[in-house]
């Protein structure tokens, strides 16, 4: 205890000495200007209005882009723009394999609290965020780089919003031509999927999409109602949503338990799981008497969709979803 | 001391004769069983499936179709049984713990048994390992027992009960924060864990109930076997020893058994709050009427039955109040906490003050030189932490950068980093000092080392106000959030202090009411999150865990202003604080308006904690640790305590914030979580050092 003052003083002095100097040189250009690479589109200034009503001005279409949510990261990749910064890279690689990362972006931290320091250090020429990021942080980020905020989800029109977000990001990155192709491909995929389901006599089939989780010995089921993104895709495929539960106003999700499945009747049950988390429907529920008595379980109308389809993603994930659901229902 | 009434009830001269008492006790128990049976029947008619009373009857008599029958057998009956088992386990565990510690606040919650079990299960979940229920229960038992062992080891078996609850609350806070950190770091992996963390008795078939029932029965039987010794302990350690009862061994046995019971309950239904604290509290007045219920052999099972009635009653109430669908989303534990909290407040209101003199803090009075060297060391440490906090982060900086920035000569990158980092560092500094000062005020006024804005529900009220605003007006600005936090804190404070004031701020009542309001506020926050924004728990948790994320300079203005005023008042009125914290009579003899000055200090404390919560969310622990540590370091005089506590608080929060931002960068943890993680070991060391 007696040596504590001396030690503290020494530590402080050492810190002061070691901490002197600067990290930046007098007149070094800290952000090397990157010329827009190989884009055939106009390289002129871009002006956009984002979901918060803010005007975003760019001198030229952005190439060094950071994404704070996985759906915008997916959009960027779909548009051929490899993001320089991505929130929770490891999580993205596990949960969104439908549109894999083409580069090795810098991890900017969690999706909820991405690190502003790291983002600024990347000196991006655009940050794409969603309305899930707090307004205060968006305000701060605007000092480091232009920030384009897109709405995260809207149960009233998920597909419209998904395309609107894609278009906004495309305009900001000078890839509107690519966005047009993506839209066409998506529509074509929907049409083909609808056709395939019709040929198999599945038009109008009632589908209950869900995921679920087990904690201890309790099973929670999360219904994707008609207000969810895949619910909307299902409807475009000519399927009907079997859930009568009301979802939340953004993501169109609800919560129920195994008992809550008894009212579904004879339907097709599709669910997404992940090998890292286990499969509650094939695992914990397999021996559950209520589950076993459900008509769709007895008839074998339970389909696990492939891993890595991000249910809240963009056109890329949704195309993978269309393939998955068509495959499951026409088998 | 203050928070610890004795469980030994006042001798009631009008008590009926023993024979009548026994009949009464039997009648009361029978009434309780009847109530429980009625609740159980009601509970199995409720649920998401269209299986009502008629179908249940058919199912039980074997006439229902297979689907309805399976709902009753695989879902309703297991849930009801789980509710009963969990309630019995927690209720009797609470009663036993309260008896051996002679402390009305001892319970699986306050002795960190629940928190230990919960953390152990959280770690298990995060590792992704899929283990059988009995094994995970074993893990939970190990966690709960370890936590209880630490608490009892620290507090010293048979030593003051204040230390017991202090150590328990501190550890529970630290462990809970670790679990919260896991929730934040692995949001996908722990999906659903948050909801479960509030306690839910739903079951996937009879498997879990079947495996846990024997464990709970063994625990209960064990408690009944040592019941006579427990009774002896209630007479006091010396008296018990005089009767030939092994005090230490009895305590250890009871703690192991209660850890077993709590772990089984946590494994089955998650940590269902408050039942262990509340059920014995409800039985106590019965014991006053019917003396037979004073004996542990009768009191433990009755407390268990009461616990079961609480759990099932909450479940029934919940499913009756909201739609079946919403009821799934709302964990039963939220309701037990709200119901339990209301009961506790009512109980506290009726509880008689034990009148026992406060156990004095036996602390040395250090010299003037020791005081000044403490201040010097803390200042040096604070400066060091501040420098480190400004320099370290995802982007490392050097002092030259900071100089350049201060002179406006820095480049764009450095300017941005410091523009966002400096307000965060300042927020940590101000919030730390403000919480420490608030804690000093509250502890002085209540003469209670356990009392701090967090425990008294003031911080919870602030959090509830802010969360309500954030969920209803998502675009709410920082100023409106500050206003809402203040409104919530004021409401909680008016409620707690208003209720406590009617007895002239009697100490047990204050803390009991405070703990009740605090638990209710926490439960209501969970309720708001689960009902309005169930899939964005990360956001809410991030805010609630106390974070400096996204703070800008204007956000800090309220807390800075209030801190300045409060410091000035504290320095000017330091002698009054000394007197107020001394005892009940001295200030009166000196002609001081005790109630008035108490009220003024409390108001300042509330203002400080509300503005601190608005600036950085709810950060616990600082208000508890900083003043306590300051007293241990420099004695009780407020002229010394105030600066030392404020320095300690600032160091603690700044260091926590620094660690939270850097250790797992670029991901980050809230300062509140880190405060608890840093604060717990420090507090543990403090307890060890002051061990008598």
Short mmCIF file of N, CA and C in Angstrom, two decimals, chain A residues 1 4-5 8-9 12 15-24 30-31 70 88 91 95 107-118 120-121 131-134 136-137 139-141 143-144 213 215-220 222 245 248 251 253-262 276-277 284-285 288-290 292-293 298 310, chain B residues 46-50 66-67 70-71 74-76 79 128 133 184 188-189 191-193 195-196 200-205 208-209 267-270 325 328-329 377 380-381 384 387-388 391-401 404 410-412 414 416-417 419-421 535-536 538-539 542 547 549-552 633 666-668:
data_model
loop_
_atom_site.label_atom_id
_atom_site.label_comp_id
_atom_site.label_asym_id
_atom_site.label_seq_id
_atom_site.Cartn_x
_atom_site.Cartn_y
_atom_site.Cartn_z
N UNK A 1 0.84 -1.21 0.00
CA UNK A 1 0.00 0.00 0.00
C UNK A 1 0.86 1.24 0.00
N UNK A 4 2.02 2.36 -3.37
CA UNK A 4 1.00 2.61 -4.39
C UNK A 4 1.11 4.00 -5.03
N UNK A 5 1.29 5.07 -4.23
CA UNK A 5 1.38 6.39 -4.86
C UNK A 5 2.53 6.46 -5.86
N UNK A 8 1.72 4.45 -8.94
CA UNK A 8 0.72 5.12 -9.78
C UNK A 8 1.34 6.28 -10.54
N UNK A 9 2.17 7.04 -9.85
CA UNK A 9 2.81 8.18 -10.49
C UNK A 9 3.72 7.70 -11.62
N UNK A 12 1.65 6.64 -14.53
CA UNK A 12 1.11 7.79 -15.25
C UNK A 12 2.19 8.43 -16.10
N UNK A 15 2.96 6.37 -19.07
CA UNK A 15 1.87 6.50 -20.03
C UNK A 15 2.03 7.79 -20.84
N UNK A 16 2.37 8.85 -20.12
CA UNK A 16 2.54 10.15 -20.76
C UNK A 16 3.66 10.10 -21.79
N UNK A 17 4.80 9.50 -21.37
CA UNK A 17 5.95 9.44 -22.27
C UNK A 17 5.64 8.60 -23.49
N UNK A 18 5.11 7.42 -23.21
CA UNK A 18 4.83 6.50 -24.31
C UNK A 18 3.77 7.07 -25.24
N UNK A 19 2.88 7.87 -24.68
CA UNK A 19 1.75 8.36 -25.46
C UNK A 19 2.05 9.59 -26.27
N UNK A 20 3.27 10.13 -26.15
CA UNK A 20 3.56 11.36 -26.90
C UNK A 20 3.71 11.06 -28.37
N UNK A 21 3.67 12.10 -29.15
CA UNK A 21 3.76 11.94 -30.58
C UNK A 21 2.38 11.84 -31.18
N UNK A 22 2.31 11.71 -32.47
CA UNK A 22 1.00 11.64 -33.11
C UNK A 22 0.95 10.44 -34.03
N UNK A 23 -0.27 10.06 -34.40
CA UNK A 23 -0.42 8.92 -35.30
C UNK A 23 -0.50 9.38 -36.75
N UNK A 24 -0.66 10.68 -36.94
CA UNK A 24 -0.79 11.13 -38.33
C UNK A 24 0.35 12.07 -38.69
N UNK A 30 -4.72 11.33 -45.58
CA UNK A 30 -5.10 10.17 -44.76
C UNK A 30 -6.05 9.24 -45.51
N UNK A 31 -6.82 9.79 -46.41
CA UNK A 31 -7.73 8.91 -47.15
C UNK A 31 -7.33 8.89 -48.62
N UNK A 70 -26.99 -6.96 -41.85
CA UNK A 70 -26.72 -8.00 -42.83
C UNK A 70 -27.52 -7.83 -44.12
N UNK A 88 -20.35 -7.85 -37.47
CA UNK A 88 -20.41 -9.26 -37.10
C UNK A 88 -20.16 -10.18 -38.30
N UNK A 91 -20.91 -13.89 -37.82
CA UNK A 91 -22.33 -14.19 -37.84
C UNK A 91 -22.88 -14.19 -39.26
N UNK A 95 -24.94 -17.20 -41.02
CA UNK A 95 -26.38 -17.08 -41.21
C UNK A 95 -26.79 -16.64 -42.60
N UNK A 107 -14.22 -6.26 -39.68
CA UNK A 107 -15.35 -6.43 -38.75
C UNK A 107 -15.53 -5.15 -37.96
N UNK A 108 -16.71 -4.56 -38.03
CA UNK A 108 -16.93 -3.29 -37.33
C UNK A 108 -17.66 -3.48 -36.00
N UNK A 109 -17.77 -4.72 -35.53
CA UNK A 109 -18.41 -4.95 -34.23
C UNK A 109 -19.81 -5.50 -34.37
N UNK A 110 -20.60 -5.35 -33.31
CA UNK A 110 -21.94 -5.94 -33.33
C UNK A 110 -22.88 -5.12 -34.21
N UNK A 111 -23.99 -5.75 -34.59
CA UNK A 111 -24.96 -5.05 -35.42
C UNK A 111 -25.66 -3.95 -34.61
N UNK A 112 -25.83 -4.20 -33.31
CA UNK A 112 -26.51 -3.23 -32.47
C UNK A 112 -25.66 -2.01 -32.15
N UNK A 113 -24.37 -2.26 -31.88
CA UNK A 113 -23.46 -1.17 -31.53
C UNK A 113 -22.19 -1.25 -32.36
N UNK A 114 -22.27 -0.98 -33.66
CA UNK A 114 -21.03 -1.01 -34.45
C UNK A 114 -20.09 0.09 -33.98
N UNK A 115 -18.79 -0.20 -34.06
CA UNK A 115 -17.81 0.74 -33.55
C UNK A 115 -17.61 1.92 -34.52
N UNK A 116 -17.89 3.12 -34.02
CA UNK A 116 -17.73 4.30 -34.88
C UNK A 116 -16.26 4.54 -35.20
N UNK A 117 -15.38 4.24 -34.24
CA UNK A 117 -13.94 4.39 -34.48
C UNK A 117 -13.50 3.58 -35.68
N UNK A 118 -13.89 2.30 -35.67
CA UNK A 118 -13.47 1.40 -36.74
C UNK A 118 -14.03 1.84 -38.07
N UNK A 120 -14.86 4.90 -38.94
CA UNK A 120 -14.17 6.11 -39.38
C UNK A 120 -12.77 5.76 -39.89
N UNK A 121 -12.11 4.80 -39.23
CA UNK A 121 -10.75 4.44 -39.63
C UNK A 121 -10.71 3.83 -41.02
N UNK A 131 -32.74 1.60 -40.06
CA UNK A 131 -33.44 2.34 -39.02
C UNK A 131 -33.31 1.66 -37.67
N UNK A 132 -32.71 0.46 -37.62
CA UNK A 132 -32.48 -0.19 -36.33
C UNK A 132 -31.30 0.42 -35.58
N UNK A 133 -30.46 1.18 -36.27
CA UNK A 133 -29.32 1.82 -35.61
C UNK A 133 -29.81 3.13 -34.97
N UNK A 134 -29.31 3.40 -33.76
CA UNK A 134 -29.85 4.55 -33.04
C UNK A 134 -29.53 5.86 -33.76
N UNK A 136 -28.80 8.75 -32.70
CA UNK A 136 -27.65 9.49 -32.21
C UNK A 136 -26.37 9.03 -32.90
N UNK A 137 -26.26 7.73 -33.12
CA UNK A 137 -25.05 7.19 -33.74
C UNK A 137 -25.01 7.57 -35.22
N UNK A 139 -26.18 10.20 -36.46
CA UNK A 139 -25.78 11.62 -36.47
C UNK A 139 -24.25 11.74 -36.34
N UNK A 140 -23.68 10.94 -35.43
CA UNK A 140 -22.22 10.98 -35.27
C UNK A 140 -21.52 10.50 -36.53
N UNK A 141 -22.03 9.41 -37.10
CA UNK A 141 -21.37 8.82 -38.27
C UNK A 141 -21.38 9.78 -39.45
N UNK A 143 -20.66 12.67 -39.52
CA UNK A 143 -19.46 13.53 -39.49
C UNK A 143 -18.28 12.83 -40.14
N UNK A 144 -18.28 11.49 -40.12
CA UNK A 144 -17.14 10.75 -40.66
C UNK A 144 -17.34 10.43 -42.13
N UNK A 213 -36.75 -22.12 -31.06
CA UNK A 213 -35.56 -22.34 -30.24
C UNK A 213 -35.93 -23.06 -28.95
N UNK A 215 -34.77 -23.62 -25.03
CA UNK A 215 -33.94 -23.27 -23.91
C UNK A 215 -34.36 -24.18 -22.77
N UNK A 216 -33.38 -24.87 -22.22
CA UNK A 216 -33.70 -25.85 -21.20
C UNK A 216 -34.75 -26.80 -21.79
N UNK A 217 -35.85 -26.99 -21.15
CA UNK A 217 -36.82 -27.94 -21.69
C UNK A 217 -38.07 -27.22 -22.21
N UNK A 218 -37.87 -25.98 -22.66
CA UNK A 218 -38.99 -25.24 -23.20
C UNK A 218 -38.76 -24.93 -24.67
N UNK A 219 -39.81 -25.08 -25.45
CA UNK A 219 -39.69 -24.83 -26.88
C UNK A 219 -40.52 -23.61 -27.24
N UNK A 220 -39.89 -22.63 -27.88
CA UNK A 220 -40.62 -21.49 -28.40
C UNK A 220 -40.66 -21.60 -29.91
N UNK A 222 -41.47 -19.48 -33.45
CA UNK A 222 -41.62 -18.11 -33.94
C UNK A 222 -42.27 -18.15 -35.31
N UNK A 245 -52.13 -15.86 -36.38
CA UNK A 245 -51.59 -14.96 -35.35
C UNK A 245 -51.13 -13.68 -36.02
N UNK A 248 -45.63 -8.72 -35.64
CA UNK A 248 -45.31 -7.34 -35.27
C UNK A 248 -45.27 -6.47 -36.52
N UNK A 251 -41.30 -6.68 -38.60
CA UNK A 251 -40.80 -7.92 -39.18
C UNK A 251 -41.90 -8.95 -39.46
N UNK A 253 -43.33 -10.93 -37.29
CA UNK A 253 -43.05 -12.14 -36.52
C UNK A 253 -43.95 -12.20 -35.30
N UNK A 254 -44.19 -13.40 -34.80
CA UNK A 254 -44.98 -13.57 -33.58
C UNK A 254 -44.31 -14.64 -32.73
N UNK A 255 -44.90 -14.93 -31.59
CA UNK A 255 -44.36 -15.98 -30.73
C UNK A 255 -45.50 -16.91 -30.34
N UNK A 256 -45.23 -18.19 -30.35
CA UNK A 256 -46.24 -19.11 -29.84
C UNK A 256 -45.54 -20.33 -29.24
N UNK A 257 -46.31 -21.27 -28.73
CA UNK A 257 -45.73 -22.50 -28.19
C UNK A 257 -46.28 -23.69 -28.97
N UNK A 258 -45.94 -24.86 -28.52
CA UNK A 258 -46.34 -26.04 -29.28
C UNK A 258 -47.87 -26.16 -29.34
N UNK A 259 -48.53 -25.82 -28.23
CA UNK A 259 -50.00 -25.84 -28.23
C UNK A 259 -50.56 -24.96 -29.33
N UNK A 260 -49.87 -23.85 -29.57
CA UNK A 260 -50.35 -22.89 -30.56
C UNK A 260 -50.35 -23.45 -31.97
N UNK A 261 -49.75 -24.63 -32.16
CA UNK A 261 -49.72 -25.24 -33.49
C UNK A 261 -50.96 -26.09 -33.73
N UNK A 262 -51.76 -26.35 -32.66
CA UNK A 262 -52.87 -27.29 -32.81
C UNK A 262 -53.98 -26.74 -33.70
N UNK A 276 -25.50 -24.87 -36.13
CA UNK A 276 -24.81 -24.40 -34.94
C UNK A 276 -25.76 -24.36 -33.75
N UNK A 277 -27.05 -24.16 -34.02
CA UNK A 277 -28.02 -24.01 -32.94
C UNK A 277 -28.84 -25.27 -32.67
N UNK A 284 -35.85 -31.55 -29.88
CA UNK A 284 -36.60 -31.50 -28.62
C UNK A 284 -38.07 -31.91 -28.79
N UNK A 285 -38.65 -31.59 -29.95
CA UNK A 285 -40.09 -31.84 -30.10
C UNK A 285 -40.41 -33.26 -30.56
N UNK A 288 -42.50 -35.13 -28.31
CA UNK A 288 -43.60 -34.41 -27.66
C UNK A 288 -44.95 -34.91 -28.17
N UNK A 289 -45.83 -35.26 -27.25
CA UNK A 289 -47.11 -35.86 -27.64
C UNK A 289 -47.97 -34.89 -28.45
N UNK A 290 -47.94 -33.62 -28.08
CA UNK A 290 -48.74 -32.64 -28.82
C UNK A 290 -48.23 -32.54 -30.26
N UNK A 292 -46.52 -34.73 -31.92
CA UNK A 292 -46.75 -35.96 -32.68
C UNK A 292 -48.21 -36.10 -33.10
N UNK A 293 -49.12 -35.44 -32.38
CA UNK A 293 -50.54 -35.57 -32.72
C UNK A 293 -50.98 -34.58 -33.79
N UNK A 298 -48.01 -35.95 -38.53
CA UNK A 298 -48.37 -37.33 -38.85
C UNK A 298 -48.21 -37.61 -40.34
N UNK A 310 -30.91 -16.13 -45.02
CA UNK A 310 -31.23 -15.07 -44.06
C UNK A 310 -32.65 -14.60 -44.32
N UNK B 46 -56.26 -23.26 -19.30
CA UNK B 46 -55.79 -22.10 -20.06
C UNK B 46 -54.64 -22.49 -20.98
N UNK B 47 -54.59 -21.85 -22.15
CA UNK B 47 -53.49 -22.11 -23.07
C UNK B 47 -53.81 -21.66 -24.47
N UNK B 48 -52.84 -21.84 -25.39
CA UNK B 48 -53.04 -21.36 -26.76
C UNK B 48 -53.93 -22.28 -27.57
N UNK B 49 -53.96 -23.56 -27.23
CA UNK B 49 -54.82 -24.47 -27.98
C UNK B 49 -56.27 -24.28 -27.53
N UNK B 50 -57.20 -24.60 -28.42
CA UNK B 50 -58.62 -24.44 -28.09
C UNK B 50 -59.08 -25.60 -27.22
N UNK B 66 -57.75 -37.53 -29.48
CA UNK B 66 -56.34 -37.71 -29.16
C UNK B 66 -55.59 -36.39 -29.07
N UNK B 67 -55.96 -35.46 -29.98
CA UNK B 67 -55.26 -34.19 -30.02
C UNK B 67 -55.46 -33.40 -28.73
N UNK B 70 -53.69 -35.03 -25.84
CA UNK B 70 -52.25 -34.82 -25.81
C UNK B 70 -51.92 -33.42 -25.32
N UNK B 71 -52.76 -32.44 -25.66
CA UNK B 71 -52.52 -31.08 -25.16
C UNK B 71 -52.58 -31.07 -23.64
N UNK B 74 -49.52 -33.51 -22.38
CA UNK B 74 -48.13 -33.17 -22.69
C UNK B 74 -47.82 -31.69 -22.50
N UNK B 75 -48.87 -30.89 -22.32
CA UNK B 75 -48.58 -29.46 -22.22
C UNK B 75 -49.14 -28.85 -20.93
N UNK B 76 -50.46 -29.04 -20.71
CA UNK B 76 -51.09 -28.37 -19.56
C UNK B 76 -50.65 -28.95 -18.22
N UNK B 79 -47.07 -28.25 -17.30
CA UNK B 79 -46.88 -26.84 -16.94
C UNK B 79 -47.38 -26.58 -15.52
N UNK B 128 -23.18 -24.06 -26.91
CA UNK B 128 -23.92 -24.76 -27.95
C UNK B 128 -24.00 -26.25 -27.69
N UNK B 133 -31.21 -32.93 -19.65
CA UNK B 133 -31.71 -32.01 -18.65
C UNK B 133 -31.05 -32.20 -17.29
N UNK B 184 -25.77 -10.46 -24.97
CA UNK B 184 -25.48 -9.41 -25.95
C UNK B 184 -24.47 -9.88 -26.98
N UNK B 188 -27.77 -14.53 -31.49
CA UNK B 188 -28.49 -15.59 -32.19
C UNK B 188 -28.49 -16.86 -31.35
N UNK B 189 -27.31 -17.18 -30.83
CA UNK B 189 -27.14 -18.41 -30.06
C UNK B 189 -28.07 -18.40 -28.85
N UNK B 191 -30.91 -16.75 -28.54
CA UNK B 191 -32.26 -16.34 -28.87
C UNK B 191 -33.23 -17.07 -27.94
N UNK B 192 -34.08 -16.34 -27.28
CA UNK B 192 -35.02 -17.00 -26.40
C UNK B 192 -34.52 -17.08 -24.96
N UNK B 193 -33.21 -16.98 -24.79
CA UNK B 193 -32.67 -17.06 -23.44
C UNK B 193 -33.10 -15.86 -22.62
N UNK B 195 -35.93 -14.26 -22.83
CA UNK B 195 -37.29 -14.49 -22.36
C UNK B 195 -37.29 -15.50 -21.22
N UNK B 196 -36.49 -16.54 -21.43
CA UNK B 196 -36.39 -17.58 -20.42
C UNK B 196 -35.78 -17.00 -19.14
N UNK B 200 -40.14 -18.95 -16.96
CA UNK B 200 -41.36 -19.39 -17.63
C UNK B 200 -41.58 -20.86 -17.29
N UNK B 201 -42.81 -21.21 -16.90
CA UNK B 201 -43.03 -22.58 -16.43
C UNK B 201 -43.51 -23.52 -17.52
N UNK B 202 -43.60 -23.02 -18.77
CA UNK B 202 -44.03 -23.92 -19.85
C UNK B 202 -43.09 -25.11 -19.95
N UNK B 203 -43.64 -26.23 -20.34
CA UNK B 203 -42.84 -27.44 -20.40
C UNK B 203 -43.04 -28.17 -21.71
N UNK B 204 -41.99 -28.83 -22.15
CA UNK B 204 -42.07 -29.70 -23.31
C UNK B 204 -42.27 -31.14 -22.79
N UNK B 205 -43.50 -31.45 -22.45
CA UNK B 205 -43.79 -32.79 -21.94
C UNK B 205 -43.42 -32.95 -20.47
N UNK B 208 -39.03 -33.09 -18.12
CA UNK B 208 -38.32 -32.23 -17.18
C UNK B 208 -38.88 -32.35 -15.78
N UNK B 209 -40.20 -32.30 -15.69
CA UNK B 209 -40.86 -32.39 -14.38
C UNK B 209 -40.51 -33.70 -13.71
N UNK B 267 -33.48 -24.82 -13.46
CA UNK B 267 -33.41 -25.72 -14.61
C UNK B 267 -34.78 -25.92 -15.22
N UNK B 268 -35.77 -26.01 -14.38
CA UNK B 268 -37.12 -26.31 -14.84
C UNK B 268 -37.79 -25.10 -15.49
N UNK B 269 -37.56 -23.92 -14.94
CA UNK B 269 -38.37 -22.79 -15.37
C UNK B 269 -37.60 -21.48 -15.50
N UNK B 270 -36.28 -21.52 -15.39
CA UNK B 270 -35.55 -20.27 -15.42
C UNK B 270 -35.67 -19.58 -14.08
N UNK B 325 -52.30 -15.82 -26.91
CA UNK B 325 -51.09 -15.62 -27.71
C UNK B 325 -50.06 -14.76 -26.97
N UNK B 328 -48.13 -16.29 -24.08
CA UNK B 328 -46.97 -17.11 -24.38
C UNK B 328 -45.71 -16.27 -24.32
N UNK B 329 -45.85 -15.04 -24.82
CA UNK B 329 -44.67 -14.19 -24.90
C UNK B 329 -44.25 -13.64 -23.54
N UNK B 377 -3.54 9.31 -4.58
CA UNK B 377 -3.44 8.08 -5.38
C UNK B 377 -4.62 7.97 -6.33
N UNK B 380 -4.36 10.35 -9.17
CA UNK B 380 -3.38 9.87 -10.16
C UNK B 380 -3.97 8.74 -10.99
N UNK B 381 -4.66 7.81 -10.31
CA UNK B 381 -5.26 6.69 -11.04
C UNK B 381 -6.31 7.20 -12.03
N UNK B 384 -4.67 8.73 -14.96
CA UNK B 384 -4.15 7.67 -15.80
C UNK B 384 -5.25 7.00 -16.62
N UNK B 387 -6.48 9.34 -19.35
CA UNK B 387 -5.55 9.40 -20.50
C UNK B 387 -5.68 8.14 -21.33
N UNK B 388 -5.68 6.99 -20.65
CA UNK B 388 -5.81 5.72 -21.37
C UNK B 388 -7.12 5.67 -22.13
N UNK B 391 -6.86 7.68 -25.25
CA UNK B 391 -5.90 7.17 -26.25
C UNK B 391 -6.30 5.82 -26.82
N UNK B 392 -6.81 4.94 -25.94
CA UNK B 392 -7.08 3.57 -26.40
C UNK B 392 -8.50 3.44 -26.93
N UNK B 393 -8.63 2.54 -27.86
CA UNK B 393 -9.93 2.27 -28.46
C UNK B 393 -9.65 1.46 -29.68
N UNK B 394 -10.64 1.34 -30.56
CA UNK B 394 -10.39 0.59 -31.79
C UNK B 394 -9.27 1.25 -32.58
N UNK B 395 -9.22 2.60 -32.50
CA UNK B 395 -8.16 3.33 -33.15
C UNK B 395 -7.24 3.83 -32.05
N UNK B 396 -6.01 3.36 -32.02
CA UNK B 396 -5.07 3.83 -31.01
C UNK B 396 -4.58 5.24 -31.38
N UNK B 397 -4.49 6.09 -30.37
CA UNK B 397 -4.01 7.45 -30.62
C UNK B 397 -2.81 7.72 -29.73
N UNK B 398 -2.14 8.81 -29.99
CA UNK B 398 -1.04 9.25 -29.13
C UNK B 398 -1.38 10.63 -28.59
N UNK B 399 -0.64 11.02 -27.55
CA UNK B 399 -0.99 12.30 -26.90
C UNK B 399 -0.88 13.48 -27.86
N UNK B 400 0.06 13.39 -28.78
CA UNK B 400 0.20 14.47 -29.76
C UNK B 400 -1.09 14.68 -30.54
N UNK B 401 -1.76 13.58 -30.84
CA UNK B 401 -3.04 13.68 -31.55
C UNK B 401 -4.04 14.48 -30.72
N UNK B 404 -3.13 18.08 -30.77
CA UNK B 404 -3.54 18.64 -32.06
C UNK B 404 -5.04 18.88 -32.10
N UNK B 410 -5.85 18.82 -35.75
CA UNK B 410 -5.81 17.39 -36.09
C UNK B 410 -6.47 17.14 -37.44
N UNK B 411 -6.08 16.04 -38.06
CA UNK B 411 -6.68 15.65 -39.33
C UNK B 411 -8.09 15.14 -39.12
N UNK B 412 -8.75 14.86 -40.24
CA UNK B 412 -10.17 14.50 -40.17
C UNK B 412 -10.40 13.23 -39.36
N UNK B 414 -8.56 11.71 -36.92
CA UNK B 414 -8.35 11.89 -35.49
C UNK B 414 -9.45 12.76 -34.90
N UNK B 416 -12.51 13.05 -35.87
CA UNK B 416 -13.75 12.29 -35.71
C UNK B 416 -13.67 11.37 -34.50
N UNK B 417 -12.53 10.66 -34.41
CA UNK B 417 -12.40 9.70 -33.32
C UNK B 417 -12.51 10.41 -31.98
N UNK B 419 -13.79 13.40 -31.40
CA UNK B 419 -15.11 14.03 -31.24
C UNK B 419 -16.13 13.03 -30.71
N UNK B 420 -16.01 11.77 -31.08
CA UNK B 420 -16.97 10.80 -30.57
C UNK B 420 -16.48 10.18 -29.27
N UNK B 421 -15.14 10.11 -29.07
CA UNK B 421 -14.63 9.40 -27.91
C UNK B 421 -14.66 10.25 -26.66
N UNK B 535 -38.37 -8.82 -30.63
CA UNK B 535 -37.25 -9.31 -31.44
C UNK B 535 -36.12 -8.30 -31.49
N UNK B 536 -36.19 -7.33 -30.64
CA UNK B 536 -35.11 -6.36 -30.59
C UNK B 536 -34.61 -6.23 -29.16
N UNK B 538 -31.83 -6.96 -28.06
CA UNK B 538 -30.46 -6.46 -28.05
C UNK B 538 -30.44 -4.96 -27.81
N UNK B 539 -31.31 -4.27 -28.53
CA UNK B 539 -31.34 -2.82 -28.43
C UNK B 539 -31.68 -2.39 -26.99
N UNK B 542 -28.99 -3.34 -24.57
CA UNK B 542 -27.85 -2.45 -24.74
C UNK B 542 -28.09 -1.16 -23.97
N UNK B 547 -24.73 2.10 -21.15
CA UNK B 547 -23.73 2.23 -22.20
C UNK B 547 -23.49 3.70 -22.50
N UNK B 549 -22.44 4.43 -25.38
CA UNK B 549 -22.46 4.40 -26.84
C UNK B 549 -23.31 5.54 -27.41
N UNK B 550 -22.74 6.25 -28.36
CA UNK B 550 -23.49 7.28 -29.07
C UNK B 550 -23.75 8.55 -28.27
N UNK B 551 -23.04 8.73 -27.13
CA UNK B 551 -23.26 9.95 -26.34
C UNK B 551 -22.58 11.13 -27.02
N UNK B 552 -23.26 12.28 -27.01
CA UNK B 552 -22.65 13.50 -27.49
C UNK B 552 -22.63 14.51 -26.35
N UNK B 633 -11.92 3.19 3.45
CA UNK B 633 -10.58 3.75 3.23
C UNK B 633 -10.28 4.93 4.14
N UNK B 666 -13.70 -5.02 -32.20
CA UNK B 666 -14.58 -3.86 -32.31
C UNK B 666 -15.95 -4.04 -31.64
N UNK B 667 -16.26 -5.25 -31.20
CA UNK B 667 -17.51 -5.37 -30.45
C UNK B 667 -17.33 -4.67 -29.11
N UNK B 668 -18.40 -4.27 -28.48
CA UNK B 668 -18.26 -3.59 -27.21
C UNK B 668 -19.35 -3.99 -26.23
#
